[in-house]
Amino acid sequence: MNDDEGDKGAHAKNQMWGGRFAEGPAAVMRDINASVDVDRRLWRQDLAGSRAHAQMLAAVGVITDADAAAILAGLDQIASEIEKGDFHFSADLEDVHMNVEARLIDIVGEPGRRLHTARSRNDQVATDFRMWTRGACAGAADALGALQAALLDQADAGADAVMPGYTHLQVAQPVTFGHHLLAYVEMFARDRGRFGDAAARMNDCPLGAAALAGTSFPIDRDMTAKALGFDGPARNSLDAVSSRDFAIEAMMAASLCATHISRLAEELVLWTSPHFGFVTLSDAFSTGSSIMPQKRNPDAAELCRAMPGRIAGAMTTLLTVMKGLPLAYAKDMQEDKAVTFAAFDALELALAAMTGMIRDLTINHGAMRAAAELGYSTATDLADWLVRVRGTPFRKAHEIVGAVVAAAERRGVTLDRLPLDEMQAIDASITEDVFSVLSVEASVASRTSFGGTAPDNVRKEIAAWRDRLNGEA
Ligand code: ARG
């Protein structure tokens, strides 16, 4: 890239701001300064911002209607050139803003030179980037809705599929697969809420803050804010051009969301391993091994598990860039876009892959149920039975059941297959009725407390979630 590294004036003077310079920038100066390879992605927002600005300038009489019409026509032509791939983005023009403005001047001449009145790239980029980030938050929220819908379908299919519930990844109590998936529906709902909150908080329009101090022209900031879908104009010009907390907050929401995705991804990795065998991923979401013909690898799940690295890394990058920056704009802030784009690209990919994996997976009811029987998972049910039916204090019941588990362990049987007389040898008050609570099905069916794992609860929750999602869609 830097073939002529260090050459003074290796490039032509900047046509947009070169007036006070005798020479163009060194090649390396251009390379470190240019952001167009990254920020060209903001072209739609940049054109929208320029349209709104031109219309407002005409409405308040700073430019004529004829000038505004010429500018709008020129911007339309630029849009179609970019869409067709005919637009040449030049690093000599640094960024998307100056590329667009320079091309506008090429196309429409004099009126194009009036567009930058009462505006700076500082408020321009802040506006464009807020609009982009607002859209990214909306996109993430929609993608989360699709993931939730896929989870609900599988929760329905597994509403009474009994699986082991774990603490410490040790078998704890039986739960239903549906209930387990609904836990993620809850997490992803909070993630959606966080994207919504972030988008709402960032929805003040920086345009019109100009370089940092506002402008002497009689601009109408309410008009541009409204045209661009903002709630209103940002109230302090210095804050408007120098805050990037909106992008950091959006990436914080993305980081947390990626963390939730990674937990589900890790469960898929576990569940698809032959040791668990609880679910099978579709061929479309599995990969083979180049050496081991039998392999069926959950690569997408592993990559989803890894995704917080990229996303939280991007967030950390921007937090670190912003730390200690004095007001107002500084070029450091140009580093904001690459990481934010990368974070949301990664999140979009992870959400889509996770949605596909969930949508297509097959539940292996038998393997789940067999695993749920391991580890004396209904021991708490036995203790609860002693409390409820025999009036035994819970702490005492806990001790009795400990001895019953030890007896079952010696015999190598599950609790519901331990002969009654062996239980009675430990506690004489135990009766035949105890077997009604010792199966894994009985255990989950009994967990009817609000938020519990009983299949009836799960079905009600699925219905309630479907209503909520339809309302939000
Ligand atoms: N490309 C710049 C950025 O992304 C636009 C703002 C430049 N402003 C300036 N005063 N140099 O931050």
CSV table of C-alpha atoms in Angstrom, one decimal, residues 51 53 113 196 219 248 250 377 385 417 433:
chain,number,residue,atom,x,y,z
A,51,ARG,CA,-31.0,15.6,1.5
A,53,HIS,CA,-29.9,19.3,5.2
A,113,ARG,CA,-20.6,23.9,-3.3
A,196,GLY,CA,-34.5,-1.0,22.0
A,219,ILE,CA,-31.1,26.6,10.6
A,248,ILE,CA,-20.5,1.7,22.9
A,250,ALA,CA,-25.1,-0.7,21.3
A,377,SER,CA,-32.4,-36.8,40.0
A,385,TRP,CA,-42.7,-36.3,49.8
A,417,ARG,CA,-36.4,-49.2,41.4
A,433,ASP,CA,-47.3,-44.1,47.8
